[in-house]
Short mmCIF file of C-alpha atoms and ligand atoms in Angstrom, two decimals:
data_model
loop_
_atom_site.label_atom_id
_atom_site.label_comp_id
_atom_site.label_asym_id
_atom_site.label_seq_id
_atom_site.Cartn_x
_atom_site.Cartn_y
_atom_site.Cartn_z
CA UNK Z 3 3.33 7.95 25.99
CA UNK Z 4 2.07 4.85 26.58
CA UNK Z 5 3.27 1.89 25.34
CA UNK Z 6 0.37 -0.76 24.24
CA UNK Z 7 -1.57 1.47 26.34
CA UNK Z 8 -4.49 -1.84 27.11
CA UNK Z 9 -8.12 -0.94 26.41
CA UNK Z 10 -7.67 1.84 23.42
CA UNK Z 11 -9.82 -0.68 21.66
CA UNK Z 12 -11.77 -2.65 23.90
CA UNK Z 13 -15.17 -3.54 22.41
CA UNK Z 14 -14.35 -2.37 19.32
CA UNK Z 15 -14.79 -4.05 16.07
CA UNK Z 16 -13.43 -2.35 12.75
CA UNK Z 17 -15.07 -3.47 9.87
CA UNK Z 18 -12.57 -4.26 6.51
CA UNK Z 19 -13.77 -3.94 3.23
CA UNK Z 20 -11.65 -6.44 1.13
CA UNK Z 21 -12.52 -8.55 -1.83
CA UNK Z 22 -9.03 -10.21 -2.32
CA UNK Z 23 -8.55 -11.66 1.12
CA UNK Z 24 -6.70 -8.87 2.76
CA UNK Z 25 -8.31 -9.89 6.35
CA UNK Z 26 -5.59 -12.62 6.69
CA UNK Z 27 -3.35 -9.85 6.66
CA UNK Z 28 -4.13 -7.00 8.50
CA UNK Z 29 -6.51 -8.68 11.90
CA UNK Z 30 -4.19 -11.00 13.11
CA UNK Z 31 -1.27 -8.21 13.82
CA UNK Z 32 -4.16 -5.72 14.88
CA UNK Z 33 -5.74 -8.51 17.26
CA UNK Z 34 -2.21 -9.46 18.99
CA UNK Z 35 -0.52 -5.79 19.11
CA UNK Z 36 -3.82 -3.89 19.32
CA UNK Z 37 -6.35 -5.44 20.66
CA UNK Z 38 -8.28 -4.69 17.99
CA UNK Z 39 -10.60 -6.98 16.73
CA UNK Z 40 -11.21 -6.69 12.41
CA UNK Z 41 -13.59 -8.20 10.54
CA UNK Z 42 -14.53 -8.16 6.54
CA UNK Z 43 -17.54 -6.40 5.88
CA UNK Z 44 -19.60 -8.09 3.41
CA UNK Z 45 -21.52 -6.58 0.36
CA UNK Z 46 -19.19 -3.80 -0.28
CA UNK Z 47 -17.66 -3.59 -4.07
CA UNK Z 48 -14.33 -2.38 -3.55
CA UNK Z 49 -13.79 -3.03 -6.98
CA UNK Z 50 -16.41 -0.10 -7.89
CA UNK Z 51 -13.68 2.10 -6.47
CA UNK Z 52 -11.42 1.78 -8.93
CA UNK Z 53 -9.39 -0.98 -9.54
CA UNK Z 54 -5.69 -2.48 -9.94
CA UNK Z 55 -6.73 -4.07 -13.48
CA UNK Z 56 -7.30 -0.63 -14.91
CA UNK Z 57 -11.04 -1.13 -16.00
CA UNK Z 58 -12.43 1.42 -12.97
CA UNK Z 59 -9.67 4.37 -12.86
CA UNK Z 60 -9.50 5.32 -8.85
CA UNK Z 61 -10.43 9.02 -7.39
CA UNK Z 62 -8.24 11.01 -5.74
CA UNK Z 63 -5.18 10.32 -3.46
CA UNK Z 64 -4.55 7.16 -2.51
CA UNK Z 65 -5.57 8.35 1.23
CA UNK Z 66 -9.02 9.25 -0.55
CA UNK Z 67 -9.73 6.12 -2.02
CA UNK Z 68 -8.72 4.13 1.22
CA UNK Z 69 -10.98 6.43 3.55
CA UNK Z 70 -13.75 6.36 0.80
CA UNK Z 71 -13.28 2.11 1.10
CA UNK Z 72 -13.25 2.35 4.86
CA UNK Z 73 -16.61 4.77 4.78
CA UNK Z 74 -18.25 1.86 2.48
CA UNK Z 75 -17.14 -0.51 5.15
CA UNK Z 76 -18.91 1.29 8.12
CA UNK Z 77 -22.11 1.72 6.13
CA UNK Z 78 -22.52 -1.56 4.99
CA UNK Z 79 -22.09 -3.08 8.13
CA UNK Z 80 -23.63 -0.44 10.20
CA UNK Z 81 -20.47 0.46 12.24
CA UNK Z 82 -18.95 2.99 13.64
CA UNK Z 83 -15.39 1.49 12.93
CA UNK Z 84 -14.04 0.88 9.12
CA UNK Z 85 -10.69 0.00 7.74
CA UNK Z 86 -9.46 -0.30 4.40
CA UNK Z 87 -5.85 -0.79 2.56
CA UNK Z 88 -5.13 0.98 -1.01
CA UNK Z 89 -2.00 0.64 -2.78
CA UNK Z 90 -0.72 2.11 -5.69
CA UNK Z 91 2.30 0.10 -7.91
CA UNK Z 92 4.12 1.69 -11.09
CA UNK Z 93 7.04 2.49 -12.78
CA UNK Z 94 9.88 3.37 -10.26
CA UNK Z 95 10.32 7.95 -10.94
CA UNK Z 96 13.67 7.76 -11.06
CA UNK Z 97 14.73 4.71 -11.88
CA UNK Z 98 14.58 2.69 -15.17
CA UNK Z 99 13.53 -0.96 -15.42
CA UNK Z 100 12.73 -0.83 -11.68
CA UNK Z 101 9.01 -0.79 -10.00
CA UNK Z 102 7.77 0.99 -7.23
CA UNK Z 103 4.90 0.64 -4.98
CA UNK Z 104 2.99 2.45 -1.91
CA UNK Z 105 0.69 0.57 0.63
CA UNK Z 106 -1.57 2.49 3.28
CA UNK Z 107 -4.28 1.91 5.76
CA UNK Z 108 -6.58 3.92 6.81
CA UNK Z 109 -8.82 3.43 9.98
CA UNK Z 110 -11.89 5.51 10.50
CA UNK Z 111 -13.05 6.52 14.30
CA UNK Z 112 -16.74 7.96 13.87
CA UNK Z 113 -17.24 7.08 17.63
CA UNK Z 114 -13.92 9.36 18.13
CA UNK Z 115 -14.04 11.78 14.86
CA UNK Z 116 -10.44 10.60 14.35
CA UNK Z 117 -9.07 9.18 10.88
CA UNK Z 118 -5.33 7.43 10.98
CA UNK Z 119 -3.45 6.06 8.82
CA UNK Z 120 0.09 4.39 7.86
CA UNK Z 121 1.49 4.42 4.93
CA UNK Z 122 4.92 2.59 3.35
CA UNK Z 123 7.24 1.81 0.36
CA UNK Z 124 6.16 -1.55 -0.44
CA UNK Z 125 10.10 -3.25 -1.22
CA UNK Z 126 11.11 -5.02 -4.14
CA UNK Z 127 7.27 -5.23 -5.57
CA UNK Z 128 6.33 -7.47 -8.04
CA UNK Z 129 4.90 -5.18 -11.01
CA UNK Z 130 5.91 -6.42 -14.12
CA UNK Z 131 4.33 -6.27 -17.85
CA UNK Z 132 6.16 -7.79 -21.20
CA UNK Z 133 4.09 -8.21 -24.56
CA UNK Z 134 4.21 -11.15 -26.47
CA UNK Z 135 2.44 -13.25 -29.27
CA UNK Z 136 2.47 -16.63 -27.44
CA UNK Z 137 3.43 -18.62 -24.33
CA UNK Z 138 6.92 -19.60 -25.28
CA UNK Z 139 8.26 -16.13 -25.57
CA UNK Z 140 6.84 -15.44 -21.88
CA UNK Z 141 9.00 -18.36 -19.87
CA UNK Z 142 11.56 -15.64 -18.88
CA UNK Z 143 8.93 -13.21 -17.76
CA UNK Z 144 7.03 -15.72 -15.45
CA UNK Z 145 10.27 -17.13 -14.42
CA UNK Z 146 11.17 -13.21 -13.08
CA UNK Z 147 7.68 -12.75 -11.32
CA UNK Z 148 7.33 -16.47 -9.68
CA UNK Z 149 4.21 -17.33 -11.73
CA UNK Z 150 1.83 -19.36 -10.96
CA UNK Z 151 1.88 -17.98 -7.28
CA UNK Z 152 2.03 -14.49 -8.92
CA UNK Z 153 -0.97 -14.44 -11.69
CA UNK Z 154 -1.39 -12.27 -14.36
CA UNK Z 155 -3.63 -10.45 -16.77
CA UNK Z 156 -3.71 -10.64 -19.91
CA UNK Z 157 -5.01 -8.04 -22.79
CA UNK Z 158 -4.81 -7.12 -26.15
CA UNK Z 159 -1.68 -4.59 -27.13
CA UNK Z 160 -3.69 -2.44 -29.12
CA UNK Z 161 -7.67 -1.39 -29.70
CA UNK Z 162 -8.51 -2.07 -26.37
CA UNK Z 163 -10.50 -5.07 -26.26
CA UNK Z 164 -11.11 -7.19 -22.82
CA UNK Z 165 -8.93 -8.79 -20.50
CA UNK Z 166 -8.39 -11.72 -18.37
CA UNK Z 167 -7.47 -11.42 -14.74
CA UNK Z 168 -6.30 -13.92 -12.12
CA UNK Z 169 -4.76 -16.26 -14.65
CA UNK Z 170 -2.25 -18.67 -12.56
CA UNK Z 171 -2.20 -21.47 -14.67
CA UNK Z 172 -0.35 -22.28 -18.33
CA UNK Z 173 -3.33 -23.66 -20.20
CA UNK Z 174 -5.92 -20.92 -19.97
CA UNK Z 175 -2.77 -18.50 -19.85
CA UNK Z 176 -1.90 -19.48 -23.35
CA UNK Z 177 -5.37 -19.44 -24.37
CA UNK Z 178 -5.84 -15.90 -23.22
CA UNK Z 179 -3.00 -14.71 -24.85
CA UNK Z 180 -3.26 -16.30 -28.31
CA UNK Z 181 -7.15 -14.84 -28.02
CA UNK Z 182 -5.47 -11.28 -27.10
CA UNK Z 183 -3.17 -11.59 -29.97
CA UNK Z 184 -5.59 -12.39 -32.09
CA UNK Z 185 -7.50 -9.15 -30.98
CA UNK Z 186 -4.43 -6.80 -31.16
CA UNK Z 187 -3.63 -5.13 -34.71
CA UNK Z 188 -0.10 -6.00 -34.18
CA UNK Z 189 -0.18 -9.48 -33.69
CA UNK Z 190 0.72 -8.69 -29.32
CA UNK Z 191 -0.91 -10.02 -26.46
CA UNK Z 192 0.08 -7.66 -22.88
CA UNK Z 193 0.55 -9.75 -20.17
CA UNK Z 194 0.85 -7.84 -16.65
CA UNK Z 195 1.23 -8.75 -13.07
CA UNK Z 196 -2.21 -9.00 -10.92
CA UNK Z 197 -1.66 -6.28 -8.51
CA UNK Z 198 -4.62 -7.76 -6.49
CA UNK Z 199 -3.32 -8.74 -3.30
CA UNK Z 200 -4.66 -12.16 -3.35
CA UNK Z 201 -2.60 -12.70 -6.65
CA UNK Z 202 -0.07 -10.83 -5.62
CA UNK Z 203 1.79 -13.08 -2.62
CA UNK Z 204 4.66 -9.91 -2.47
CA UNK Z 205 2.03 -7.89 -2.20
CA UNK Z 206 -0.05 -9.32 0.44
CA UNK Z 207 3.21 -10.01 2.89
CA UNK Z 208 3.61 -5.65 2.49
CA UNK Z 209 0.52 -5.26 3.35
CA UNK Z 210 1.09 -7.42 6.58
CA UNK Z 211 4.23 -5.51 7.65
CA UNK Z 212 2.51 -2.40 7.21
CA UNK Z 213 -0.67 -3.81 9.45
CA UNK Z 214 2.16 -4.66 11.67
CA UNK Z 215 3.55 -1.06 12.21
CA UNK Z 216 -0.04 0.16 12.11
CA UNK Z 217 -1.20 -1.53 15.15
CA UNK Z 218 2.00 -0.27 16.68
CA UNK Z 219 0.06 3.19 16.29
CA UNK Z 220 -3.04 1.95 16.85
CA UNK Z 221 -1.86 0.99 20.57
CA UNK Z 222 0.27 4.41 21.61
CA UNK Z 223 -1.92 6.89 23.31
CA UNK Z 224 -0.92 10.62 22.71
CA UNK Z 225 0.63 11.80 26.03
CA UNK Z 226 -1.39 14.82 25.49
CA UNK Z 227 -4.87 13.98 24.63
CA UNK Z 228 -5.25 10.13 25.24
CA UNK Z 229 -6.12 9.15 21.53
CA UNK Z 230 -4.76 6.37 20.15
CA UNK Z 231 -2.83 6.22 17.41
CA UNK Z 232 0.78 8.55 18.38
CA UNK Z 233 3.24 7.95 15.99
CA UNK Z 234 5.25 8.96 12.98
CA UNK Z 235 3.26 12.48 11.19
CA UNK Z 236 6.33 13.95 9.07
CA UNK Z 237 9.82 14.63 8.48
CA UNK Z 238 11.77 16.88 10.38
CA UNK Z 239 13.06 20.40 9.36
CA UNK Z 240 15.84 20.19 7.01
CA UNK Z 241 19.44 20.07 8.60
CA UNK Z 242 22.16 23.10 8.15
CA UNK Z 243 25.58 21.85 6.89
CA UNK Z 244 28.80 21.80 9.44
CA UNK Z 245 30.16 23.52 6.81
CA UNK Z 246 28.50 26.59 5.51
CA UNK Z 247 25.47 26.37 7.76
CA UNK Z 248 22.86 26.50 4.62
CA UNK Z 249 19.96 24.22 3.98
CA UNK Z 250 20.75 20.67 3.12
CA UNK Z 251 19.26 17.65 1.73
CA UNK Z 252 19.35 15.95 5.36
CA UNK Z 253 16.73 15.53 7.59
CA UNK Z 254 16.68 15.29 11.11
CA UNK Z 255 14.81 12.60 12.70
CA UNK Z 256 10.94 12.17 12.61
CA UNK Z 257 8.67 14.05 13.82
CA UNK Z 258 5.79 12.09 15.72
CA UNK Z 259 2.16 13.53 15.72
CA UNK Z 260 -1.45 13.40 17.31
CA UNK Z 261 -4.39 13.95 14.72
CA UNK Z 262 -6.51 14.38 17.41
CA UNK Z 263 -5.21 17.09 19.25
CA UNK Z 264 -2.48 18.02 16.94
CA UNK Z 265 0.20 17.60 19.58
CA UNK Z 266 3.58 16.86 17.93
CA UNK Z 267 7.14 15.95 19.68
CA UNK Z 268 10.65 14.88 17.81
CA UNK Z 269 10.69 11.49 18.26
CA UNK Z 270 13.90 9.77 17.16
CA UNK Z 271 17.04 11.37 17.89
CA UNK Z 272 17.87 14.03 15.60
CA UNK Z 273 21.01 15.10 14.65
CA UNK Z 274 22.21 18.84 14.88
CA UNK Z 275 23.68 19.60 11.82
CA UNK Z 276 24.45 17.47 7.66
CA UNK Z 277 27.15 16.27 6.42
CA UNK Z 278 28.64 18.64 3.86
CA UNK Z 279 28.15 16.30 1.31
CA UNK Z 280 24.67 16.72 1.36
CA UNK Z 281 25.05 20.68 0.95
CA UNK Z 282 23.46 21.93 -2.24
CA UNK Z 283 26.38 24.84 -1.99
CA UNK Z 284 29.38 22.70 -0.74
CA UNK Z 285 29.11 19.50 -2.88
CA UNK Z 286 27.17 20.91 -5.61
ZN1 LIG O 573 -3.58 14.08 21.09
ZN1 LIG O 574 27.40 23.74 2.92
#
């Protein structure tokens, strides 16, 4: 493997399709750790994709809609290189009151036939929603998300009705709400975190530290085949337990991966065998 292997990207120029201002981003870490050089490509409606704001429900994974993105990218600029990010935010599964969040980017190799990607836990995310009939009962709520840096939306509770996005200021947030109020049968106005990454400053420094660790990729060469973009392709086999020697919850460590050639080596160092507390059988 080779480390920062120089030249994996020479020449190249991916093109990003972005309406929120993701460029500032994702090409600085890919300039300085890839040597990749990213630029926005204009006159592509990510928004048609789908959107955060719920008006345009998204296709498919969340790998689908960020290779579909990068694929608009390349034609409208007439490339052979396209990048795009996709994240997904929502209630946290298993835990109450909490969110959760996903980033990923996806880079698209015509010139190559290769497609890679990254894809991470955004921490701590700011996704938040409260309803309310006017501006005083919200205070706690924008306290908790760091409005105005974080702006909201703003829509009625019930029978639909329009809404307002990008709103980081308190006049034309009360406005909108009183107006979505007034729209709602019961009186509510829903006002939600923007989960566009220019409204969303939490979001936008994820998406950084994932371009970060991308470019990481984008740099390692496979030791088998040459392509760029070695790194982390799935969890290793489950782990048997000291104990009993059974199946446990435990991994061992990563397995690293080629989606070039398919080549694939354990990585990080792996431990033999789980702790029996992580034994279905011995700590039930
Ligand atoms: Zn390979
Ligand atoms: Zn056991």
């Amino acid at each position: 493997m080779s480390e920062g292997a120089p030249g994996l990207w020479a020449g190249r120029v991916a093109r990003l399709a972005t309406m929120h201002g993701k460029e500032a981003a994702i090409a600085p870490p890919l300039a300085r750790l890839a040597g990749l050089e990213v630029r926005r490509a204009t006159g592509v409606d990510t928004d048609a994709l789908g959107t955060f704001t719920g008006e345009v429900p998204r296709a498919g994974t969340l790998h689908e809609a960020a290779e579909a993105k990068a694929r608009l990218a390349m034609r409208a600029a007439g490339s052979d290189l396209g990048l795009a990010s996709e994240g997904a935010y929502g209630p946290h599964p298993q835990i109450p009151f909490l969110a959760s969040g996903v980033e990923t980017l996806v880079l698209v190799d015509e010139a190559r036939g290769l497609v890679l990607r990254e894809t991470m836990e955004a921490r701590r995310p700011v996704y938040d929603q409260v309803e309310a009939a006017g501006l005083a009962a919200l205070e706690p709520f924008l306290a908790r998300i760091g409005f105005p840096q974080q702006g909201v939306v703003v829509r009625p509770n019930r029978g639909g009705g329009s809404q307002r996005k990008g709103l980081r200021a308190r006049a034309p947030l009360a406005r909108a709400v009183e107006a979505a109020a007034a729209a709602s049968p019961d009186g509510l106005a829903v006002v939600e975190t923007d989960m566009r990454a220019h409204m969303n400053p939490t979001r936008m420094a994820a998406i950084a530290q994932l371009a970060e660790r991308f470019a990481t990729r984008l740099a390692r060469a496979c030791p088998s085949c040459g392509a760029p973009g070695w790194g982390v392709a799935r969890p290793g086999p489950p782990l048997p337990c000291a104990w009993c020697g059974g199946e446990t919850l435990a991994r061992g460590g990563m397995v690293w991966g080629c989606a070039a050639c398919g080549e694939e080596a354990a990585q990080d160092e792996a431990r033999a065998i789980a702790d029996p507390g992580q034994c279905p059988a011995c700590n039930p």
